[in-house]
Coordinates of C-alpha atoms in Angstrom, one line a residue:
M749 CA 0.0 0.0 0.0
E750 CA 1.4 3.4 -0.9
I751 CA 0.4 5.9 1.8
T752 CA 2.3 9.1 2.3
R753 CA 2.1 11.3 5.3
Q754 CA 1.5 15.0 4.3
K755 CA 2.8 17.7 6.7
S756 CA 3.7 20.5 4.4
S757 CA 3.1 21.7 0.8
E758 CA 4.3 19.3 -1.9
S759 CA 3.7 18.3 -5.1
S760 CA -29.3 11.0 -26.3
V761 CA -28.1 12.8 -29.5
S762 CA -28.4 10.6 -32.6
S763 CA -25.3 8.9 -33.9
R764 CA -26.1 10.5 -37.2
L765 CA -25.9 14.0 -35.9
F766 CA -22.7 14.8 -37.6
R767 CA -23.1 12.7 -40.6
G768 CA -24.1 14.5 -43.7
W769 CA -24.4 18.3 -43.8
K770 CA -23.6 18.9 -40.1
R771 CA -20.3 17.0 -40.4
Q772 CA -19.4 19.1 -43.4
I773 CA -20.0 22.2 -41.2
L774 CA -17.6 20.8 -38.6
L775 CA -14.9 20.1 -41.2
V776 CA -15.2 23.6 -42.7
S777 CA -15.0 25.1 -39.2
L778 CA -12.1 22.9 -38.4
F779 CA -10.2 23.9 -41.5
L780 CA -10.8 27.6 -40.8
T781 CA -9.7 27.2 -37.2
S782 CA -6.6 25.3 -38.3
L783 CA -5.6 28.1 -40.7
L784 CA -5.9 30.6 -37.8
L785 CA -3.8 28.4 -35.5
L786 CA -1.1 27.8 -38.1
G787 CA -0.7 31.4 -39.0
C788 CA -2.9 31.1 -42.1
D789 CA -0.3 29.0 -43.8
P790 CA -2.2 26.1 -45.6
T791 CA 1.1 24.3 -46.4
Q792 CA 1.9 23.8 -42.7
P793 CA 1.9 20.0 -42.2
D794 CA 0.9 20.1 -38.5
K795 CA -2.6 19.0 -37.7
T796 CA -4.9 20.0 -34.8
H797 CA -5.7 17.4 -32.3
L798 CA -9.3 17.4 -33.4
Q799 CA -8.2 16.7 -37.0
Q800 CA -6.1 13.8 -35.8
I801 CA -9.1 12.3 -34.0
L802 CA -11.2 12.6 -37.2
D803 CA -8.5 11.1 -39.3
R804 CA -8.0 8.3 -36.9
G805 CA -11.8 7.7 -36.7
E806 CA -11.5 7.0 -33.0
L807 CA -12.0 9.1 -29.8
R808 CA -9.8 7.8 -27.0
V809 CA -11.3 8.8 -23.6
G810 CA -9.4 8.3 -20.3
T811 CA -11.7 7.6 -17.4
I812 CA -11.6 5.9 -14.0
Y813 CA -13.6 3.1 -12.6
S814 CA -16.3 4.5 -10.3
S815 CA -20.0 4.2 -9.6
T816 CA -20.5 7.8 -10.8
T817 CA -18.3 7.8 -13.9
Y818 CA -17.7 4.4 -15.6
L819 CA -18.5 0.8 -14.8
F820 CA -19.9 -2.3 -16.3
G821 CA -23.5 -2.8 -15.3
P822 CA -25.8 -5.7 -16.2
N823 CA -26.5 -4.3 -19.6
G824 CA -22.9 -3.2 -20.4
P825 CA -20.9 0.0 -19.9
E826 CA -22.7 2.8 -17.9
G827 CA -22.0 5.9 -16.0
I828 CA -22.6 9.6 -16.7
D829 CA -19.1 10.2 -18.2
Y830 CA -19.4 7.1 -20.4
E831 CA -22.7 8.1 -21.8
L832 CA -21.6 11.7 -22.5
A833 CA -18.4 10.3 -24.1
K834 CA -20.5 8.1 -26.3
Q835 CA -22.6 11.0 -27.3
L836 CA -19.5 13.0 -28.2
A837 CA -18.1 10.2 -30.3
D838 CA -21.4 10.0 -32.2
Y839 CA -21.4 13.8 -32.5
L840 CA -18.0 13.7 -34.1
G841 CA -18.8 10.7 -36.3
V842 CA -16.0 8.5 -34.8
E843 CA -15.8 5.4 -32.7
L844 CA -15.4 5.5 -29.0
K845 CA -12.5 3.8 -27.1
M846 CA -12.7 4.0 -23.3
V847 CA -9.4 3.7 -21.6
P848 CA -10.1 3.1 -17.9
S849 CA -7.5 3.6 -15.1
Y850 CA -7.4 2.6 -11.5
T851 CA -5.7 5.6 -10.1
I852 CA -5.7 9.4 -10.7
D853 CA -1.9 9.2 -11.2
D854 CA -2.3 6.7 -14.1
L855 CA -5.1 8.7 -15.5
F856 CA -3.0 11.8 -15.9
T857 CA 0.0 9.7 -17.1
Q858 CA -2.2 8.5 -20.0
L859 CA -3.2 12.0 -20.9
N860 CA 0.4 13.4 -20.6
A861 CA 1.7 10.6 -22.8
G862 CA -0.9 11.3 -25.5
R863 CA -2.4 7.8 -25.2
V864 CA -5.9 9.4 -24.6
D865 CA -7.4 12.5 -26.1
I866 CA -9.4 13.7 -23.1
L867 CA -10.1 12.7 -19.5
A868 CA -13.8 12.2 -18.6
A869 CA -13.6 11.0 -15.0
G870 CA -15.7 13.3 -12.8
L871 CA -12.7 15.5 -12.2
A872 CA -13.2 18.8 -10.4
V873 CA -11.8 22.0 -11.9
T874 CA -9.0 23.4 -9.7
D875 CA -6.5 26.2 -9.9
Q876 CA -3.6 23.8 -9.9
R877 CA -5.0 21.8 -12.8
R878 CA -5.8 24.9 -14.8
E879 CA -2.1 25.7 -14.9
F880 CA -1.4 22.5 -17.0
Y881 CA -4.6 21.6 -18.7
S882 CA -7.6 22.9 -20.6
F883 CA -11.2 22.2 -19.6
S884 CA -14.5 21.6 -21.3
P885 CA -17.6 23.5 -20.1
A886 CA -18.7 22.2 -16.7
Y887 CA -21.4 19.5 -16.8
Q888 CA -21.8 19.0 -13.0
W889 CA -21.4 20.9 -9.8
I890 CA -20.3 19.1 -6.6
S891 CA -19.1 20.0 -3.1
Q892 CA -16.4 18.4 -1.0
K893 CA -17.5 16.8 2.2
V894 CA -15.5 15.6 5.3
V895 CA -17.1 12.3 6.6
Y896 CA -16.6 10.2 9.7
K897 CA -18.3 7.2 11.4
K898 CA -21.4 7.8 13.3
G899 CA -20.8 7.6 17.1
R900 CA -17.7 9.7 17.4
K901 CA -17.6 13.4 18.2
R902 CA -18.5 15.5 15.1
P903 CA -15.8 18.0 13.9
R904 CA -17.0 21.3 12.6
N905 CA -13.9 22.4 10.7
L906 CA -10.5 21.2 9.6
G907 CA -9.0 22.5 12.8
Q908 CA -11.1 20.0 14.8
L909 CA -9.9 16.9 13.0
D910 CA -8.5 14.9 15.8
G911 CA -7.5 11.7 14.0
V912 CA -6.2 10.3 10.8
I913 CA -7.6 11.8 7.6
R914 CA -6.6 10.1 4.4
V915 CA -7.4 11.2 0.8
I916 CA -6.4 10.1 -2.7
A917 CA -3.1 11.3 -3.9
N918 CA -3.2 14.1 -6.5
S919 CA -6.9 14.5 -6.1
S920 CA -8.8 17.7 -5.8
H921 CA -9.3 16.7 -2.1
A922 CA -5.5 16.7 -1.6
E923 CA -5.3 20.1 -3.3
T924 CA -7.9 21.4 -0.9
L925 CA -5.9 20.3 2.2
E926 CA -2.8 21.9 0.7
R927 CA -4.7 25.2 0.2
F928 CA -6.0 25.2 3.8
K929 CA -2.6 24.4 5.3
T930 CA -1.9 28.1 5.9
D931 CA -5.2 28.6 7.8
Y932 CA -4.7 25.4 9.8
P933 CA -0.9 25.0 10.4
N934 CA -1.4 21.8 12.5
L935 CA -3.4 20.1 9.7
D936 CA -2.0 16.7 9.1
W937 CA -3.1 14.1 6.5
E938 CA -2.2 11.0 4.5
V939 CA -2.5 10.4 0.8
T940 CA -2.9 7.0 -0.9
T941 CA -2.6 5.7 -4.5
E942 CA -4.0 2.3 -3.4
H943 CA -7.6 3.1 -2.7
D944 CA -10.5 5.0 -4.3
S945 CA -13.1 7.2 -2.6
E946 CA -15.5 4.4 -1.9
E947 CA -12.8 2.3 -0.3
L948 CA -11.7 5.2 1.9
M949 CA -15.3 5.6 3.1
Q950 CA -15.3 1.8 3.8
K951 CA -12.1 2.3 5.9
V952 CA -13.8 5.1 7.8
L953 CA -16.6 2.7 8.7
A954 CA -14.2 -0.1 9.6
G955 CA -12.3 2.3 11.9
D956 CA -9.0 2.0 10.0
I957 CA -9.0 5.8 9.5
D958 CA -11.0 8.5 11.1
F959 CA -11.9 10.9 8.3
T960 CA -11.7 11.3 4.5
I961 CA -13.0 13.8 2.0
V962 CA -15.4 12.8 -0.8
D963 CA -17.5 14.5 -3.5
S964 CA -21.1 15.1 -2.6
S965 CA -22.3 12.9 -5.5
Q966 CA -20.3 10.0 -4.3
L967 CA -21.5 10.5 -0.7
D968 CA -25.1 10.6 -1.8
L969 CA -24.8 7.2 -3.6
F970 CA -22.7 5.6 -0.8
R971 CA -25.0 6.5 2.1
R972 CA -28.0 4.7 0.5
Y973 CA -26.7 1.5 2.0
H974 CA -24.0 2.6 4.5
T975 CA -26.1 4.5 7.1
E976 CA -23.3 4.8 9.7
L977 CA -21.3 7.1 7.6
S978 CA -21.9 10.7 8.7
L979 CA -21.3 14.1 7.2
A980 CA -19.0 16.3 9.4
F981 CA -18.9 19.5 7.3
T982 CA -18.6 20.9 3.8
V983 CA -15.0 22.0 3.1
V984 CA -15.6 23.2 -0.5
K985 CA -18.9 24.4 -2.0
E986 CA -20.1 24.4 -5.6
Q987 CA -17.1 23.1 -7.5
P988 CA -17.4 22.6 -11.3
V989 CA -16.8 19.2 -12.8
A990 CA -15.4 19.1 -16.4
W991 CA -13.4 17.1 -18.9
L992 CA -9.6 17.8 -19.3
M993 CA -7.3 17.9 -22.3
Q994 CA -3.7 18.9 -22.9
K995 CA -2.9 22.5 -23.6
G996 CA -1.5 23.4 -27.0
N997 CA -2.9 22.4 -30.4
N998 CA -6.3 21.8 -28.8
D999 CA -8.2 25.0 -29.5
A1000 CA -10.3 23.2 -32.2
L1001 CA -11.1 20.3 -29.9
Q1002 CA -12.0 22.7 -27.1
A1003 CA -14.2 24.6 -29.5
A1004 CA -15.9 21.4 -30.5
L1005 CA -16.5 20.5 -26.8
I1006 CA -18.0 23.9 -26.2
E1007 CA -20.4 23.4 -29.0
F1008 CA -21.1 19.8 -28.0
F1009 CA -21.9 20.6 -24.3
G1010 CA -24.0 23.6 -25.5
E1011 CA -26.2 21.2 -27.5
M1012 CA -26.3 18.7 -24.6
Q1013 CA -27.5 21.4 -22.3
S1014 CA -30.1 22.9 -24.7
S1015 CA -31.4 19.5 -25.6
G1016 CA -31.9 18.5 -22.0
M1017 CA -29.6 15.5 -22.3
I1018 CA -27.4 16.5 -19.4
A1019 CA -30.4 17.0 -17.2
Q1020 CA -31.7 13.6 -18.2
L1021 CA -28.4 11.9 -17.4
E1022 CA -28.2 13.7 -14.0
E1023 CA -31.8 12.5 -13.3
K1024 CA -30.9 8.9 -14.4
Y1025 CA -27.9 8.6 -12.1
F1026 CA -28.5 11.1 -9.3
G1027 CA -32.1 12.3 -9.4
H1028 CA -33.3 10.0 -6.7
V1029 CA -30.4 10.3 -4.1
G1030 CA -30.5 14.0 -3.2
Q1031 CA -31.9 13.5 0.3
F1032 CA -30.7 11.0 3.0
D1033 CA -33.1 9.7 5.6
Y1034 CA -31.1 7.8 8.2
V1035 CA -34.0 6.3 10.0
D1036 CA -35.7 5.1 6.8
T1037 CA -32.5 3.7 5.4
R1038 CA -31.7 1.8 8.6
A1039 CA -35.2 0.3 8.7
F1040 CA -34.8 -0.8 5.1
M1041 CA -31.5 -2.5 5.8
R1042 CA -33.0 -4.4 8.8
A1043 CA -35.9 -5.4 6.7
V1044 CA -33.6 -6.8 4.0
E1045 CA -32.0 -9.0 6.6
R1046 CA -35.1 -10.1 8.5
K1047 CA -38.1 -10.0 6.1
L1048 CA -36.8 -10.3 2.6
P1049 CA -35.3 -13.8 2.7
S1050 CA -38.7 -15.5 3.2
I1051 CA -40.4 -13.7 0.3
K1052 CA -37.5 -13.2 -2.1
P1053 CA -38.3 -16.5 -4.0
M1054 CA -41.8 -15.2 -4.8
F1055 CA -40.4 -11.9 -6.3
E1056 CA -38.0 -14.0 -8.4
Q1057 CA -40.8 -16.3 -9.5
Y1058 CA -43.3 -13.6 -10.6
A1059 CA -41.0 -10.8 -11.8
A1060 CA -41.0 -12.2 -15.4
E1061 CA -39.3 -9.6 -17.6
L1062 CA -38.9 -7.2 -14.7
D1063 CA -35.9 -7.2 -12.4
W1064 CA -37.1 -9.0 -9.2
R1065 CA -35.2 -6.5 -7.1
L1066 CA -37.2 -3.6 -8.6
L1067 CA -40.4 -5.5 -7.8
A1068 CA -39.2 -6.1 -4.2
A1069 CA -38.2 -2.4 -3.9
Q1070 CA -41.7 -1.4 -5.0
S1071 CA -43.2 -3.8 -2.5
Y1072 CA -41.2 -2.3 0.3
Q1073 CA -42.3 1.2 -0.7
E1074 CA -45.9 0.0 -0.7
S1075 CA -46.1 -2.1 2.5
H1076 CA -42.6 -2.3 4.1
W1077 CA -43.0 -6.0 3.3
N1078 CA -45.9 -6.4 5.7
P1079 CA -48.4 -8.8 4.2
N1080 CA -51.2 -7.5 6.3
A1081 CA -50.5 -3.8 5.5
R1082 CA -53.6 -1.7 4.9
S1083 CA -54.1 2.0 4.0
H1084 CA -56.9 4.4 4.7
T1085 CA -57.9 4.1 1.1
G1086 CA -58.5 0.4 1.3
V1087 CA -55.5 -0.9 -0.6
R1088 CA -54.0 -4.0 1.1
G1089 CA -51.2 -6.5 1.1
L1090 CA -47.6 -6.6 0.1
M1091 CA -48.3 -4.8 -3.2
M1092 CA -51.2 -2.8 -1.8
L1093 CA -53.7 -3.7 -4.5
T1094 CA -57.1 -2.0 -4.7
L1095 CA -60.1 -4.2 -4.5
N1096 CA -61.1 -3.5 -8.1
T1097 CA -57.6 -4.2 -9.4
A1098 CA -57.5 -7.5 -7.4
K1099 CA -60.8 -8.5 -9.0
Q1100 CA -59.6 -7.7 -12.5
L1101 CA -56.5 -9.8 -11.9
K1102 CA -58.5 -12.6 -10.3
I1103 CA -56.7 -12.2 -7.0
E1104 CA -59.0 -13.7 -4.3
N1105 CA -56.9 -12.9 -1.2
R1106 CA -54.9 -9.7 -1.2
L1107 CA -53.3 -10.6 2.1
D1108 CA -51.8 -13.8 0.7
P1109 CA -48.1 -12.8 0.0
E1110 CA -47.8 -15.0 -3.1
S1111 CA -51.1 -13.8 -4.6
S1112 CA -50.3 -10.1 -3.9
I1113 CA -46.9 -10.3 -5.5
R1114 CA -48.2 -12.1 -8.5
G1115 CA -51.0 -9.6 -8.9
G1116 CA -48.7 -6.6 -8.4
A1117 CA -46.2 -7.9 -11.0
I1118 CA -49.0 -8.5 -13.6
Y1119 CA -50.5 -5.0 -13.0
L1120 CA -47.1 -3.3 -13.3
E1121 CA -46.4 -5.1 -16.6
Q1122 CA -49.8 -4.0 -17.9
L1123 CA -49.0 -0.4 -17.0
L1124 CA -45.6 -0.7 -18.8
Q1125 CA -47.4 -1.7 -21.9
R1126 CA -49.5 1.5 -21.8
V1127 CA -46.5 3.8 -21.4
P1128 CA -46.1 5.8 -24.7
E1129 CA -43.6 4.1 -27.0
K1130 CA -41.7 7.3 -27.6
I1131 CA -40.4 7.2 -24.0
A1132 CA -36.8 5.9 -23.8
P1133 CA -36.6 2.2 -22.6
H1134 CA -34.6 3.0 -19.5
E1135 CA -37.2 5.6 -18.3
R1136 CA -40.4 3.7 -19.1
I1137 CA -40.4 1.9 -15.8
W1138 CA -40.5 5.2 -13.9
F1139 CA -43.7 6.3 -15.8
A1140 CA -45.3 2.9 -15.1
L1141 CA -44.4 3.1 -11.4
A1142 CA -45.9 6.6 -11.2
A1143 CA -49.0 5.3 -12.8
Y1144 CA -49.2 2.4 -10.2
N1145 CA -49.3 5.1 -7.6
V1146 CA -51.5 7.8 -9.0
G1147 CA -53.1 6.2 -12.0
M1148 CA -52.2 6.2 -15.7
G1149 CA -54.8 8.9 -16.5
H1150 CA -53.0 11.5 -14.3
V1151 CA -49.6 10.4 -15.8
I1152 CA -50.9 11.0 -19.3
D1153 CA -52.3 14.4 -18.1
A1154 CA -48.8 15.3 -16.8
I1155 CA -47.2 14.3 -20.1
K1156 CA -49.6 16.6 -22.0
L1157 CA -49.0 19.4 -19.5
T1158 CA -45.3 19.0 -19.9
R1159 CA -45.6 19.5 -23.6
A1160 CA -47.8 22.6 -23.0
R1161 CA -45.0 24.0 -20.7
G1162 CA -42.5 23.7 -23.6
K1163 CA -40.6 20.8 -22.0
D1164 CA -39.9 17.3 -23.1
P1165 CA -43.1 15.2 -22.5
Y1166 CA -41.1 11.9 -22.9
S1167 CA -38.5 12.7 -20.3
W1168 CA -39.1 11.7 -16.7
T1169 CA -36.8 14.6 -15.7
D1170 CA -39.4 17.1 -17.1
V1171 CA -42.6 15.1 -16.3
K1172 CA -41.6 14.7 -12.6
T1173 CA -41.5 18.5 -12.4
T1174 CA -45.0 18.7 -13.9
L1175 CA -46.8 16.1 -11.8
P1176 CA -46.9 18.3 -8.6
L1177 CA -48.7 21.0 -10.7
L1178 CA -51.7 18.7 -10.7
R1179 CA -52.5 20.1 -7.3
K1180 CA -53.0 23.6 -8.7
K1181 CA -56.2 24.6 -10.3
K1182 CA -54.4 26.7 -12.9
W1183 CA -53.0 23.4 -14.3
Y1184 CA -55.4 20.6 -13.4
K1185 CA -58.4 22.5 -14.9
Q1186 CA -56.6 21.9 -18.3
T1187 CA -56.5 18.1 -17.8
R1188 CA -59.0 15.3 -18.4
Y1189 CA -58.6 13.6 -15.0
G1190 CA -58.3 16.8 -12.9
Y1191 CA -56.8 17.2 -9.5
A1192 CA -54.2 14.8 -8.1
R1193 CA -51.6 14.8 -5.3
G1194 CA -48.9 14.9 -8.0
E1195 CA -45.9 15.2 -5.6
E1196 CA -46.7 11.7 -4.2
P1197 CA -45.8 9.7 -7.4
V1198 CA -42.6 11.7 -7.7
A1199 CA -41.5 10.8 -4.1
Y1200 CA -42.9 7.2 -4.7
V1201 CA -40.6 6.6 -7.7
D1202 CA -37.6 8.3 -6.1
N1203 CA -37.9 6.0 -3.0
I1204 CA -38.3 2.9 -5.1
R1205 CA -35.1 3.8 -7.0
R1206 CA -33.2 4.2 -3.8
Y1207 CA -34.4 0.9 -2.4
Y1208 CA -33.7 -0.8 -5.8
D1209 CA -30.1 0.6 -5.9
A1210 CA -29.5 -0.6 -2.4
L1211 CA -30.8 -4.1 -3.2
V1212 CA -28.6 -4.3 -6.3
Y1213 CA -25.6 -3.3 -4.2
I1214 CA -26.5 -5.9 -1.5
E1215 CA -27.2 -8.7 -3.9
D1216 CA -24.0 -8.0 -5.9
K1217 CA -22.0 -8.0 -2.7
K1218 CA -23.5 -11.3 -1.7
A1219 CA -22.9 -12.8 -5.1
A1220 CA -19.2 -11.7 -5.0
A1221 CA -18.9 -13.2 -1.5
D1222 CA -20.4 -16.5 -2.7
R1223 CA -18.1 -16.6 -5.7
L1224 CA -15.1 -16.0 -3.4
A1225 CA -16.3 -18.8 -1.0
Q1226 CA -16.7 -21.2 -4.0
Q1227 CA -13.2 -20.3 -5.2
K1228 CA -11.7 -20.9 -1.8
E1229 CA -13.5 -24.3 -1.5
K1230 CA -12.2 -25.3 -4.9
F1231 CA -8.7 -24.3 -4.0
K1232 CA -9.0 -26.2 -0.7
Q1233 CA -10.1 -29.3 -2.6
L1234 CA -7.3 -28.9 -5.1
T1235 CA -4.7 -28.5 -2.5
A1236 CA -6.1 -31.5 -0.6
G1237 CA -5.8 -33.5 -3.8
I1238 CA -2.2 -32.4 -4.3
K1239 CA -1.3 -33.3 -0.7
E1240 CA -3.0 -36.8 -1.2
Y1241 CA -1.0 -37.3 -4.4
D1242 CA 2.3 -36.3 -2.7
G1243 CA 1.5 -38.6 0.2
D1244 CA 1.0 -41.6 -2.2
A1245 CA 4.2 -40.7 -4.0
T1246 CA 6.1 -40.6 -0.8
D1247 CA 4.7 -44.0 0.4
N1248 CA 5.7 -45.5 -3.0
K1249 CA 9.3 -44.3 -2.5
V1250 CA 9.4 -45.6 1.0
A1251 CA 8.1 -49.0 -0.3
E1252 CA 10.8 -49.0 -3.0
K1253 CA 13.6 -48.4 -0.5
S1254 CA 12.4 -51.2 1.7
A1255 CA 11.9 -53.8 -1.1
P1256 CA 14.5 -56.5 -1.6
E1257 CA 17.2 -55.7 -4.1
E1258 CA 16.2 -58.4 -6.5
Q1259 CA 12.6 -57.1 -6.7
L1260 CA 13.9 -53.6 -7.5
K1261 CA 16.0 -55.0 -10.3
A1262 CA 12.9 -56.5 -11.8
V1263 CA 11.3 -53.1 -12.1
P1264 CA 11.9 -51.7 -15.6
E1265 CA 13.7 -48.4 -15.8
R1266 CA 11.6 -45.3 -16.5

């Protein structure tokens, strides 16, 4: 492990967007920009970095493995930086090559050596980085948080840190501590190249270190299933996140990035990606999260097989998350409106689905799964596949009629009616006469389906994390068992071989002579 003690300052746009006439505009713009950069000498052989990318037909993007930037999910690569990078490659009309790193040091080594064109890794814009690199427009804003384990005394500023604080080497967090060293002369910290932010938060929970600094987006995601991690204070507020590239010969590429991010903002694509990855994790409820984690341990095991059995094309974990939101996995749950059971079915819905006993766990889960599938089929086809489920869940809560009303109102407001990001801001308006009088189905408590969907997404993400962690532990246990069996077999073989040698040594000389030579 490489840990250094620090005590003083040291060192969805269509893939055809740019095909055809728009690509021609880019090439003309690139040619004119190149002439300006080369002193208007068209015979100059040097090419801009952007022209090299276009000639190569490949955009090489350096990134880092992280739950917020780039990872392999059940359906392939995902992460906000990956999706934006894919959009940029389509925008330029080239192929995308992601080049992931495990450390920030390696990330910048790749860029400095010219092995990647840009870095898209959720990196904050800092003064120190500005000295050596150029930046794209910001696409996110984060804050830096000091965290500690619940139960110890909460520090209120850097001067009150009374234990080991460890951060990632060459990170924006390390730069922050360097900057505050003047204000807090006794500030002492460690840096590491061996761990990422999530691992450092795990070490805080394990008691191996006392504090670390993390970005707000990472903390929001992590605390969904690690409730004992507490926020001490914010050390840096509102810091932009952007992509990096080398300085020099990159003006054309930077100009293309400015145009690209401008289109991403105006089209609502960045807002949609933020909603997809972070829209449901803005608030943290310690009591609710703890209750959910206990329910996963105590209640879920007995009903999990039923979710798996009746989920059909759905992810059983999503169905289980919805059931927890509905009933907290209480088969006898009942609301003041008369809905009952694990999936809180209405009497009319139960009759339509031929569910005789809503309090029977298996019947309730089967009925809820069928009903959700029916709602999914009624969601407008123009809605993106990964967002259709949110519309269906909202309809499960408030009714499909009100969801369709919200879609129409979203269009009337000049926003995207097929984006959950925009529709979720319209649904609460169904409480206001100005808006619901324009609809077919009238008044509704529209903020409730928004909270309903957000909660399900949080529970679902937590279940995915827990189940993946269990699966990894099971695989490790199986590998250990196989290794144990293998080593036992080797020992048994060695034992037999040893016994044979002993027998040979003790055999009469004439018998040994009769044994043919090998």
